[in-house]
């Protein structure tokens, strides 16, 4: 992410906490921008953390959720959360926790996909994502639908973080799904559907798989745009 690199060019950041780190996708950006920083990644999902540990032996990982971060106040120069805001049960509480563990004058990065102003291929991606989040919710797992861009900015601003800069980022992914990739996605949806056999929503979600197939063939499939927000803790 070029904009993040240039923003932090002359800033010294030594300790970083990446929240909702998952298998470590955002760590690639952090390590690139801050090659000498000590980084800790946290996530409630043990399997993802296991994979991340194998991929990033120089990063420390701990199992925990964003709403209850087990570090002391003022521990980090920077705290980040990428693509995980819509997974949280208490977004406001998590934003407060991020600020608590970040030093005064330290940085917060929030990177999150948004669900409005999408092109047709991105709407297909949203359909795929919302299929998964709906199944999670049926199974009692917290997973909300994507926020609108302005909602994400408001969450950050209302939490008291002083927003210094924000930009939109799009991977520029190929918007065409080849037949094998489409088949793979559909298979994944079918496997997920099987986890809700016996629930009243089953038939409705089954129909969504067909709708996804039709729309993916018609419009393609492209990852939604993210908003990346950089703020300061005062
Ligand atoms: C889409 S992944 C994002 C992974 C990575 N940060 C990235 O940018 O690709 C969302 C992550 O949020 C995690 N998550 C779910 N509930 C969470 C919570 N309460 N606190 C922190 N992370 C959570 C999930 O386990 C998952 O690893």
Coordinates of N, CA and C and ligand atoms in Angstrom, one line a residue:
X1 N 0.9 -1.2 0.0 CA 0.0 0.0 0.0 C 0.9 1.2 0.0
X2 N 1.0 1.8 -1.2 CA 1.9 2.9 -1.4 C 1.6 4.1 -0.5
X3 N 0.3 4.4 -0.3 CA 0.0 5.6 0.5 C 0.4 5.4 2.0
X4 N 0.3 4.2 2.5 CA 0.7 3.9 3.9 C 2.2 4.1 4.0
X5 N 3.0 3.6 3.0 CA 4.4 3.7 3.0 C 4.8 5.2 3.0
X6 N 4.2 6.0 2.2 CA 4.6 7.4 2.1 C 4.2 8.2 3.4
X7 N 3.0 7.8 3.9 CA 2.5 8.5 5.1 C 3.5 8.3 6.3
X8 N 4.0 7.1 6.4 CA 4.9 6.7 7.6 C 6.4 6.8 7.3
X9 N 6.7 7.5 6.2 CA 8.1 7.5 5.8 C 9.1 8.0 6.9
X10 N 8.7 9.1 7.5 CA 9.6 9.7 8.5 C 9.2 9.4 9.9
X11 N 8.3 8.4 10.1 CA 7.9 8.2 11.5 C 8.6 6.9 12.1
X12 N 9.0 7.1 13.3 CA 9.6 5.9 13.9 C 8.6 5.1 14.8
X13 N 8.4 3.9 14.4 CA 7.4 3.0 15.1 C 8.1 1.8 15.5
X14 N 8.1 1.5 16.8 CA 8.9 0.3 17.3 C 8.1 -0.9 17.7
X15 N 6.9 -0.6 18.3 CA 6.0 -1.7 18.7 C 4.7 -1.6 18.1
X16 N 4.3 -2.7 17.5 CA 3.0 -2.7 16.8 C 2.1 -3.9 17.3
X17 N 0.8 -3.6 17.4 CA -0.2 -4.6 17.7 C -1.1 -4.7 16.5
X18 N -1.2 -5.9 15.9 CA -2.2 -6.1 14.8 C -3.3 -7.0 15.3
X19 N -4.5 -6.4 15.4 CA -5.7 -7.0 16.0 C -6.5 -7.7 14.9
X20 N -7.0 -8.9 15.2 CA -7.8 -9.6 14.2 C -6.8 -10.0 13.0
X21 N -5.7 -10.4 13.4 CA -4.6 -10.6 12.5 C -4.8 -11.8 11.5
X22 N -5.6 -12.8 12.0 CA -6.0 -13.9 11.1 C -4.7 -14.7 10.7
X23 N -4.6 -15.0 9.4 CA -3.4 -15.7 9.0 C -2.3 -14.7 8.6
X24 N -2.5 -13.5 8.8 CA -1.4 -12.5 8.7 C -1.4 -11.7 7.5
X25 N -2.5 -11.6 6.7 CA -2.4 -10.8 5.5 C -1.9 -9.4 5.6
X26 N -2.4 -8.7 6.7 CA -2.0 -7.3 6.9 C -0.6 -7.1 7.4
X27 N -0.1 -8.2 8.0 CA 1.3 -8.2 8.5 C 2.3 -7.9 7.4
X28 N 2.0 -8.4 6.2 CA 2.9 -8.2 5.1 C 3.1 -6.7 4.8
X29 N 2.0 -5.9 4.9 CA 2.1 -4.4 4.8 C 2.9 -3.8 5.9
X30 N 2.6 -4.3 7.1 CA 3.2 -3.7 8.3 C 4.7 -4.0 8.3
X31 N 5.1 -5.2 7.9 CA 6.5 -5.5 7.9 C 7.3 -4.8 6.8
X32 N 6.6 -4.5 5.8 CA 7.2 -3.8 4.6 C 7.4 -2.3 5.0
X33 N 6.4 -1.7 5.7 CA 6.5 -0.3 6.1 C 7.5 -0.1 7.3
X34 N 7.4 -1.1 8.2 CA 8.2 -0.9 9.5 C 9.1 -2.2 9.6
X35 N 10.2 -2.3 8.8 CA 10.9 -3.5 8.8 C 11.6 -3.8 10.2
X36 N 11.8 -2.8 11.0 CA 12.6 -3.0 12.3 C 11.6 -3.1 13.5
X37 N 10.4 -3.0 13.3 CA 9.4 -2.9 14.4 C 9.2 -4.3 15.0
X38 N 8.9 -4.4 16.3 CA 8.5 -5.6 16.9 C 7.0 -5.7 16.8
X39 N 6.5 -6.8 16.2 CA 5.0 -6.9 16.0 C 4.4 -8.1 16.7
X40 N 3.3 -7.8 17.3 CA 2.5 -8.8 17.9 C 1.1 -8.9 17.2
X41 N 0.7 -10.1 16.8 CA -0.6 -10.3 16.2 C -1.5 -11.0 17.1
X42 N -2.8 -10.5 17.2 CA -3.7 -11.2 18.1 C -5.0 -11.6 17.3
X43 N -5.6 -12.7 17.7 CA -6.9 -13.1 17.0 C -7.5 -14.2 17.9
X44 N -8.8 -14.3 17.9 CA -9.4 -15.4 18.7 C -9.4 -16.7 18.1
X45 N -9.0 -16.8 16.8 CA -9.0 -18.1 16.1 C -7.7 -18.8 16.1
X46 N -7.6 -19.9 16.9 CA -6.3 -20.7 17.0 C -5.8 -21.2 15.7
X47 N -6.7 -21.7 14.9 CA -6.2 -22.3 13.6 C -5.5 -21.2 12.7
X48 N -6.1 -20.0 12.6 CA -5.5 -19.0 11.9 C -4.1 -18.6 12.5
X49 N -4.1 -18.5 13.8 CA -2.8 -18.1 14.5 C -1.7 -19.2 14.2
X50 N -2.1 -20.4 14.1 CA -1.1 -21.5 13.9 C -0.5 -21.3 12.5
X51 N -1.4 -21.0 11.5 CA -0.9 -20.7 10.1 C 0.0 -19.5 10.1
X52 N -0.5 -18.4 10.8 CA 0.3 -17.2 10.8 C 1.7 -17.4 11.5
X53 N 1.8 -18.2 12.5 CA 3.0 -18.5 13.2 C 4.0 -19.2 12.2
X54 N 3.5 -20.1 11.4 CA 4.4 -20.7 10.4 C 4.9 -19.8 9.4
X55 N 4.0 -18.8 9.0 CA 4.3 -17.9 7.9 C 5.3 -16.8 8.4
X56 N 5.1 -16.4 9.7 CA 5.8 -15.2 10.2 C 6.5 -15.6 11.5
X57 N 7.7 -16.3 11.4 CA 8.4 -16.7 12.6 C 8.9 -15.6 13.5
X58 N 9.1 -14.4 12.9 CA 9.6 -13.3 13.6 C 8.5 -12.4 14.3
X59 N 7.3 -12.8 14.1 CA 6.1 -12.1 14.8 C 5.6 -13.0 15.9
X60 N 5.3 -12.3 17.0 CA 4.7 -13.1 18.2 C 3.2 -13.0 18.0
X61 N 2.5 -14.1 18.4 CA 1.1 -14.2 18.3 C 0.4 -14.6 19.6
X62 N -0.7 -14.0 19.9 CA -1.5 -14.4 21.1 C -3.0 -14.5 20.7
X63 N -3.6 -15.4 21.4 CA -5.0 -15.6 21.2 C -5.8 -14.6 22.0
X64 N -6.5 -13.7 21.4 CA -7.4 -12.8 22.1 C -8.3 -12.0 21.2
X65 N -9.4 -11.5 21.7 CA -10.4 -10.7 20.9 C -10.1 -9.3 21.1
X66 N -10.6 -8.5 20.1 CA -10.4 -7.0 20.1 C -11.1 -6.3 21.3
X67 N -12.1 -7.0 21.8 CA -12.9 -6.3 22.8 C -12.3 -6.3 24.2
X68 N -11.3 -7.2 24.4 CA -10.7 -7.4 25.7 C -9.2 -7.7 25.5
X69 N -8.4 -6.7 25.2 CA -7.0 -6.8 24.8 C -6.2 -6.9 26.1
X70 N -5.4 -8.0 26.2 CA -4.7 -8.3 27.5 C -3.3 -7.7 27.5
X71 N -3.2 -6.4 27.2 CA -1.9 -5.7 27.3 C -2.2 -4.5 28.2
X72 N -1.1 -4.0 28.8 CA -1.2 -2.8 29.6 C -1.5 -1.5 28.8
X73 N -1.9 -0.5 29.4 CA -2.1 0.8 28.8 C -0.8 1.3 28.2
X74 N -0.8 2.0 27.1 CA 0.3 2.6 26.5 C 1.5 1.6 26.1
X75 N 1.1 0.5 25.6 CA 2.1 -0.5 25.3 C 2.7 -0.4 23.9
X76 N 1.9 0.2 23.0 CA 2.3 0.2 21.5 C 2.4 1.6 20.9
X77 N 3.3 1.6 19.9 CA 3.4 2.9 19.1 C 2.3 2.9 18.0
X78 N 1.8 1.7 17.7 CA 0.8 1.7 16.6 C -0.1 0.4 16.8
X79 N -1.4 0.6 16.7 CA -2.3 -0.6 16.7 C -3.1 -0.6 15.4
X80 N -3.2 -1.8 14.8 CA -4.0 -1.8 13.5 C -5.1 -2.9 13.6
X81 N -6.1 -2.7 12.8 CA -7.1 -3.7 12.6 C -7.5 -3.7 11.1
X82 N -7.4 -4.9 10.5 CA -7.7 -4.9 9.0 C -8.7 -6.0 8.7
X83 N -9.8 -5.6 8.1 CA -10.8 -6.5 7.6 C -11.5 -7.3 8.8
X84 N -11.4 -6.7 10.0 CA -12.0 -7.5 11.1 C -13.1 -6.7 11.8
X85 N -13.3 -5.4 11.5 CA -14.2 -4.6 12.2 C -15.6 -5.2 12.2
X86 N -16.0 -5.8 11.0 CA -17.4 -6.3 10.9 C -17.5 -7.7 11.6
X87 N -16.4 -8.2 12.2 CA -16.5 -9.5 12.9 C -16.8 -9.2 14.4
X88 N -16.7 -7.9 14.8 CA -16.7 -7.6 16.3 C -18.1 -7.5 16.9
X89 N -18.2 -8.0 18.1 CA -19.5 -7.9 18.8 C -19.7 -6.5 19.4
X90 N -18.6 -5.8 19.7 CA -18.6 -4.5 20.3 C -17.6 -3.6 19.7
X91 N -18.0 -3.0 18.5 CA -17.0 -2.2 17.7 C -16.5 -1.1 18.5
X92 N -17.4 -0.3 19.2 CA -17.0 0.8 20.0 C -16.0 0.5 21.1
X93 N -16.3 -0.7 21.8 CA -15.5 -1.1 22.9 C -14.1 -1.5 22.4
X94 N -14.1 -2.1 21.2 CA -12.8 -2.5 20.6 C -11.9 -1.3 20.2
X95 N -12.6 -0.2 19.7 CA -11.9 1.0 19.4 C -11.3 1.6 20.6
X96 N -12.0 1.5 21.7 CA -11.5 2.1 23.0 C -10.3 1.3 23.5
X97 N -10.4 0.0 23.3 CA -9.3 -0.9 23.7 C -8.0 -0.6 22.9
X98 N -8.2 -0.4 21.6 CA -7.1 -0.1 20.7 C -6.4 1.2 21.2
X99 N -7.2 2.2 21.6 CA -6.6 3.5 22.1 C -5.9 3.3 23.4
X100 N -6.5 2.5 24.3 CA -5.9 2.3 25.6 C -4.5 1.7 25.5
X101 N -4.3 0.7 24.6 CA -3.0 0.0 24.6 C -2.0 0.8 23.7
X102 N -2.5 1.8 23.0 CA -1.6 2.6 22.2 C -1.1 3.9 23.0
X103 N 0.1 4.2 22.8 CA 0.7 5.4 23.6 C 0.0 6.6 23.1
X104 N 0.0 7.6 23.9 CA -0.6 8.9 23.5 C 0.4 9.5 22.4
X105 N -0.2 9.9 21.4 CA 0.6 10.4 20.2 C 0.9 9.2 19.2
X106 N 0.4 8.0 19.6 CA 0.7 6.8 18.8 C -0.4 6.7 17.7
X107 N -0.2 5.7 16.8 CA -1.0 5.6 15.6 C -2.0 4.5 15.7
X108 N -3.2 4.7 15.0 CA -4.2 3.6 14.8 C -4.4 3.5 13.3
X109 N -4.4 2.3 12.8 CA -4.7 2.1 11.4 C -6.0 1.2 11.4
X110 N -7.0 1.6 10.7 CA -8.2 0.8 10.4 C -8.4 0.6 8.9
X111 N -8.4 -0.7 8.5 CA -8.5 -1.0 7.1 C -9.7 -1.9 7.0
X112 N -10.7 -1.5 6.2 CA -12.0 -2.3 6.2 C -12.7 -2.2 4.8
X113 N -13.1 -3.3 4.3 CA -13.9 -3.3 3.1 C -15.2 -2.6 3.3
X114 N -15.7 -1.9 2.3 CA -17.1 -1.3 2.5 C -18.0 -1.8 1.5
X115 N -19.3 -1.7 1.8 CA -20.4 -2.4 1.0 C -21.2 -1.5 0.2
X116 N -20.8 -0.2 0.0 CA -21.6 0.7 -0.8 C -20.8 1.2 -2.0
X117 N -21.5 1.8 -3.0 CA -20.8 2.3 -4.2 C -19.9 1.2 -4.9
X118 N -20.5 0.0 -5.0 CA -19.7 -1.1 -5.6 C -20.1 -1.2 -7.1
X119 N -19.2 -1.7 -7.9 CA -19.6 -2.1 -9.3 C -20.2 -3.4 -9.2
X120 N -20.8 -3.9 -10.4 CA -21.5 -5.1 -10.4 C -20.7 -6.3 -10.0
X121 N -19.4 -6.4 -10.4 CA -18.6 -7.5 -10.0 C -18.3 -7.5 -8.5
X122 N -18.2 -6.3 -7.9 CA -18.0 -6.2 -6.5 C -19.2 -6.6 -5.7
X123 N -20.4 -6.3 -6.3 CA -21.7 -6.7 -5.7 C -21.7 -8.3 -5.6
X124 N -21.1 -8.9 -6.6 CA -21.1 -10.4 -6.6 C -20.2 -10.9 -5.4
X125 N -19.1 -10.2 -5.2 CA -18.2 -10.5 -4.1 C -18.9 -10.3 -2.8
X126 N -19.7 -9.2 -2.7 CA -20.5 -8.9 -1.5 C -21.5 -10.0 -1.2
X127 N -22.1 -10.5 -2.3 CA -23.1 -11.6 -2.2 C -22.4 -12.8 -1.6
X128 N -21.2 -13.1 -2.0 CA -20.4 -14.3 -1.6 C -20.1 -14.1 -0.1
X129 N -19.6 -12.9 0.2 CA -19.2 -12.6 1.6 C -20.4 -12.7 2.6
X130 N -21.5 -12.1 2.1 CA -22.7 -12.0 3.0 C -23.3 -13.4 3.2
X131 N -23.2 -14.3 2.2 CA -23.6 -15.7 2.3 C -22.9 -16.3 3.5
X132 N -21.6 -16.1 3.6 CA -20.8 -16.7 4.7 C -21.1 -16.0 6.0
X133 N -21.3 -14.7 6.0 CA -21.6 -14.1 7.3 C -23.0 -14.4 7.8
X134 N -23.9 -14.7 6.9 CA -25.2 -15.1 7.3 C -25.2 -16.5 8.0
X135 N -24.4 -17.4 7.4 CA -24.3 -18.7 7.9 C -23.6 -18.6 9.3
X136 N -22.6 -17.8 9.4 CA -21.9 -17.6 10.7 C -23.0 -17.2 11.8
X137 N -23.8 -16.2 11.4 CA -24.8 -15.7 12.4 C -25.8 -16.8 12.8
X138 N -26.2 -17.6 11.8 CA -27.1 -18.7 12.1 C -26.5 -19.6 13.1
X139 N -25.2 -19.8 13.0 CA -24.4 -20.7 13.9 C -24.0 -20.0 15.2
X140 N -24.4 -18.8 15.3 CA -24.2 -18.1 16.6 C -22.8 -17.4 16.6
X141 N -22.1 -17.3 15.5 CA -20.8 -16.6 15.4 C -21.1 -15.2 15.0
X142 N -20.4 -14.3 15.7 CA -20.6 -12.8 15.4 C -19.9 -12.5 14.1
X143 N -20.7 -12.1 13.1 CA -20.2 -11.7 11.8 C -21.2 -10.9 11.1
X144 N -21.0 -9.6 11.1 CA -22.0 -8.6 10.5 C -21.7 -8.5 9.0
X145 N -22.7 -7.9 8.4 CA -22.5 -7.5 7.0 C -21.6 -6.3 6.9
X146 N -21.1 -6.1 5.7 CA -20.1 -5.0 5.6 C -20.7 -3.6 5.9
X147 N -19.9 -2.7 6.5 CA -20.4 -1.3 6.7 C -20.3 -0.5 5.5
X148 N -21.0 0.6 5.5 CA -20.8 1.6 4.4 C -19.6 2.4 4.7
X149 N -19.0 3.0 3.7 CA -17.7 3.7 4.0 C -17.9 4.8 5.0
X150 N -18.9 5.6 4.9 CA -19.1 6.7 5.9 C -19.3 6.1 7.3
X151 N -19.9 4.9 7.4 CA -20.1 4.3 8.8 C -18.8 4.0 9.4
X152 N -17.9 3.5 8.6 CA -16.5 3.1 9.1 C -15.8 4.4 9.6
X153 N -15.9 5.4 8.8 CA -15.2 6.7 9.2 C -15.8 7.2 10.5
X154 N -17.2 7.1 10.6 CA -17.9 7.6 11.8 C -17.5 6.8 13.0
X155 N -17.4 5.5 12.9 CA -17.0 4.6 14.0 C -15.6 5.1 14.6
X156 N -14.7 5.3 13.7 CA -13.4 5.7 14.1 C -13.4 7.1 14.7
X157 N -14.1 8.0 14.1 CA -14.1 9.4 14.6 C -14.8 9.5 15.9
X158 N -16.0 8.8 16.0 CA -16.8 8.8 17.3 C -16.0 8.2 18.4
X159 N -15.1 7.3 18.1 CA -14.3 6.7 19.2 C -13.3 7.7 19.8
X160 N -13.1 8.8 19.2 CA -12.2 9.8 19.8 C -10.9 9.8 19.1
X161 N -10.7 9.0 18.1 CA -9.4 9.0 17.3 C -9.4 10.2 16.4
X162 N -8.3 10.8 16.3 CA -8.1 12.0 15.5 C -7.6 11.5 14.1
X163 N -8.6 11.5 13.1 CA -8.2 11.0 11.8 C -7.3 12.0 11.1
X164 N -6.2 11.5 10.6 CA -5.2 12.3 9.9 C -5.3 12.2 8.4
X165 N -5.6 11.0 8.0 CA -5.6 10.7 6.6 C -6.4 9.4 6.3
X166 N -7.1 9.4 5.2 CA -7.7 8.2 4.8 C -7.7 8.1 3.3
X167 N -7.7 6.9 2.8 CA -7.7 6.7 1.3 C -8.4 5.4 1.0
X168 N -8.8 5.3 -0.3 CA -9.5 4.0 -0.8 C -8.4 3.2 -1.4
X169 N -8.5 1.9 -1.2 CA -7.6 0.9 -1.8 C -8.3 -0.2 -2.4
X170 N -7.9 -0.5 -3.6 CA -8.5 -1.6 -4.4 C -7.4 -2.4 -4.9
X171 N -7.4 -3.7 -4.6 CA -6.3 -4.6 -5.1 C -6.2 -4.6 -6.6
X172 N -7.2 -4.2 -7.3 CA -7.2 -4.2 -8.7 C -7.3 -5.6 -9.3
X173 N -7.9 -6.4 -8.5 CA -8.0 -7.9 -8.8 C -8.7 -8.1 -10.1
X174 N -8.3 -9.0 -10.9 CA -9.0 -9.4 -12.1 C -10.5 -9.6 -11.8
X175 N -11.4 -9.0 -12.6 CA -12.8 -9.1 -12.2 C -13.5 -10.3 -12.9
X176 N -12.7 -11.1 -13.6 CA -13.3 -12.2 -14.3 C -13.0 -13.5 -13.5
X177 N -14.0 -14.3 -13.2 CA -13.7 -15.6 -12.6 C -13.6 -16.6 -13.6
X178 N -12.6 -17.4 -13.7 CA -12.6 -18.5 -14.7 C -13.5 -19.7 -14.2
X179 N -13.9 -20.6 -15.1 CA -14.9 -21.6 -14.6 C -14.4 -22.4 -13.5
X180 N -13.1 -22.7 -13.4 CA -12.5 -23.5 -12.3 C -12.7 -22.8 -11.0
X181 N -12.3 -21.5 -11.0 CA -12.4 -20.7 -9.8 C -13.8 -20.5 -9.3
X182 N -14.7 -20.4 -10.3 CA -16.1 -20.2 -10.0 C -16.6 -21.5 -9.3
X183 N -16.2 -22.7 -9.9 CA -16.6 -24.0 -9.3 C -16.1 -24.1 -7.9
X184 N -14.9 -23.7 -7.7 CA -14.3 -23.8 -6.4 C -15.1 -23.0 -5.3
X185 N -15.4 -21.7 -5.7 CA -16.2 -20.9 -4.8 C -17.6 -21.5 -4.5
X186 N -18.2 -22.0 -5.6 CA -19.5 -22.6 -5.4 C -19.4 -23.9 -4.5
X187 N -18.3 -24.7 -4.6 CA -18.1 -25.8 -3.8 C -18.0 -25.4 -2.3
X188 N -17.2 -24.3 -2.1 CA -17.0 -23.8 -0.7 C -18.4 -23.4 -0.1
X189 N -19.2 -22.8 -1.0 CA -20.5 -22.3 -0.5 C -21.4 -23.5 -0.1
X190 N -21.3 -24.6 -1.0 CA -22.1 -25.8 -0.7 C -21.6 -26.5 0.6
X191 N -20.3 -26.5 0.8 CA -19.8 -27.1 2.1 C -20.3 -26.3 3.3
X192 N -20.3 -24.9 3.2 CA -20.7 -24.1 4.3 C -22.2 -24.3 4.5
X193 N -23.0 -24.5 3.4 CA -24.4 -24.7 3.5 C -24.7 -25.9 4.3
X194 N -23.9 -26.9 4.2 CA -24.2 -28.2 4.9 C -24.1 -28.0 6.4
X195 N -23.4 -26.9 6.9 CA -23.3 -26.7 8.3 C -24.6 -26.2 8.9
X196 N -25.6 -25.8 8.0 CA -26.9 -25.3 8.6 C -28.0 -26.2 8.2
X197 N -27.7 -27.5 7.9 CA -28.8 -28.4 7.6 C -29.8 -28.4 8.9
X198 N -31.1 -28.4 8.6 CA -32.0 -28.4 9.7 C -32.5 -27.0 10.2
X199 N -31.7 -26.0 9.8 CA -32.2 -24.6 10.1 C -33.2 -24.1 9.0
X200 N -34.1 -23.2 9.5 CA -35.1 -22.8 8.6 C -34.6 -22.0 7.4
X201 N -33.4 -21.4 7.5 CA -32.9 -20.6 6.4 C -32.2 -21.4 5.3
X202 N -32.1 -22.7 5.5 CA -31.3 -23.6 4.6 C -31.8 -23.4 3.1
X203 N -33.1 -23.5 2.8 CA -33.5 -23.5 1.4 C -33.2 -22.1 0.8
X204 N -33.4 -21.1 1.6 CA -33.2 -19.7 1.1 C -31.8 -19.5 0.7
X205 N -30.9 -20.0 1.5 CA -29.4 -19.9 1.3 C -29.0 -20.7 0.1
X206 N -29.7 -21.9 0.0 CA -29.4 -22.8 -1.2 C -29.7 -22.0 -2.5
X207 N -30.8 -21.3 -2.5 CA -31.1 -20.5 -3.7 C -30.1 -19.4 -3.9
X208 N -29.5 -18.9 -2.9 CA -28.5 -17.8 -3.0 C -27.2 -18.3 -3.8
X209 N -26.9 -19.6 -3.6 CA -25.8 -20.2 -4.3 C -26.1 -20.1 -5.8
X210 N -27.3 -20.5 -6.2 CA -27.7 -20.4 -7.7 C -27.6 -19.0 -8.2
X211 N -28.1 -18.1 -7.4 CA -28.1 -16.7 -7.8 C -26.6 -16.2 -7.9
X212 N -25.8 -16.6 -7.0 CA -24.4 -16.2 -7.1 C -23.7 -16.7 -8.4
X213 N -24.0 -18.0 -8.7 CA -23.4 -18.6 -9.9 C -23.8 -17.8 -11.2
X214 N -25.1 -17.4 -11.2 CA -25.7 -16.7 -12.4 C -25.0 -15.3 -12.5
X215 N -24.9 -14.6 -11.3 CA -24.4 -13.2 -11.3 C -22.9 -13.2 -11.6
X216 N -22.2 -14.2 -11.0 CA -20.7 -14.3 -11.2 C -20.4 -14.5 -12.7
X217 N -21.2 -15.3 -13.4 CA -21.0 -15.5 -14.8 C -21.3 -14.2 -15.6
X218 N -22.3 -13.5 -15.2 CA -22.8 -12.3 -15.9 C -21.8 -11.1 -15.6
X219 N -21.5 -10.9 -14.4 CA -20.8 -9.7 -14.0 C -19.3 -9.9 -13.6
X220 N -18.9 -11.1 -13.4 CA -17.5 -11.3 -12.9 C -17.5 -11.2 -11.3
X221 N -16.3 -11.1 -10.8 CA -16.1 -11.2 -9.3 C -14.9 -10.3 -9.0
X222 N -15.2 -9.3 -8.2 CA -14.0 -8.4 -7.8 C -14.1 -8.0 -6.4
X223 N -13.0 -8.1 -5.7 CA -13.0 -7.7 -4.3 C -13.5 -6.3 -4.1
X224 N -14.2 -6.1 -3.0 CA -14.8 -4.8 -2.7 C -13.6 -3.8 -2.3
X225 N -13.9 -2.5 -2.4 CA -12.8 -1.5 -2.1 C -12.7 -1.4 -0.6
X226 N -11.5 -1.1 -0.1 CA -11.3 -0.9 1.3 C -11.1 0.6 1.6
X227 N -11.5 1.0 2.7 CA -11.1 2.4 3.2 C -10.0 2.1 4.2
X228 N -8.9 2.8 4.1 CA -7.8 2.7 5.1 C -7.7 4.0 5.8
X229 N -7.8 4.0 7.1 CA -7.9 5.2 7.9 C -6.7 5.2 8.9
X230 N -6.0 6.4 8.9 CA -4.9 6.5 9.8 C -5.2 7.6 10.8
X231 N -5.2 7.3 12.1 CA -5.5 8.3 13.1 C -4.5 8.3 14.2
X232 N -4.6 9.3 15.0 CA -3.7 9.5 16.1 C -4.4 9.4 17.4
X233 N -3.8 8.8 18.5 CA -4.4 8.7 19.8 C -3.9 10.0 20.6
X234 N -4.9 10.7 21.1 CA -4.5 12.0 21.8 C -4.5 11.9 23.3
Ligands
LIG1 C1 -11.2 -11.4 7.2 S1 -10.1 -11.9 8.5 C2 -8.9 -10.5 8.5 C3 -7.5 -11.1 8.6 C4 -6.4 -10.0 8.4 N1 -6.4 -9.0 9.4 C5 -6.5 -9.4 7.0 O1 -6.4 -8.2 6.9 O2 -6.7 -10.1 6.0 C6 -11.0 -11.4 10.0 C7 -10.4 -11.9 11.3 O3 -11.1 -11.3 12.4 C8 -11.0 -12.3 13.4 N2 -12.0 -12.0 14.5 C9 -13.2 -12.5 14.7 N3 -13.7 -12.0 15.8 C10 -12.8 -11.2 16.4 C11 -12.7 -10.5 17.6 N4 -13.7 -10.4 18.4 N5 -11.6 -9.8 17.8 C12 -10.5 -9.8 17.0 N6 -10.6 -10.5 15.8 C13 -11.7 -11.2 15.5 C14 -11.3 -13.6 12.7 O4 -10.8 -14.7 13.5 C15 -10.4 -13.4 11.4 O5 -9.1 -13.9 11.6

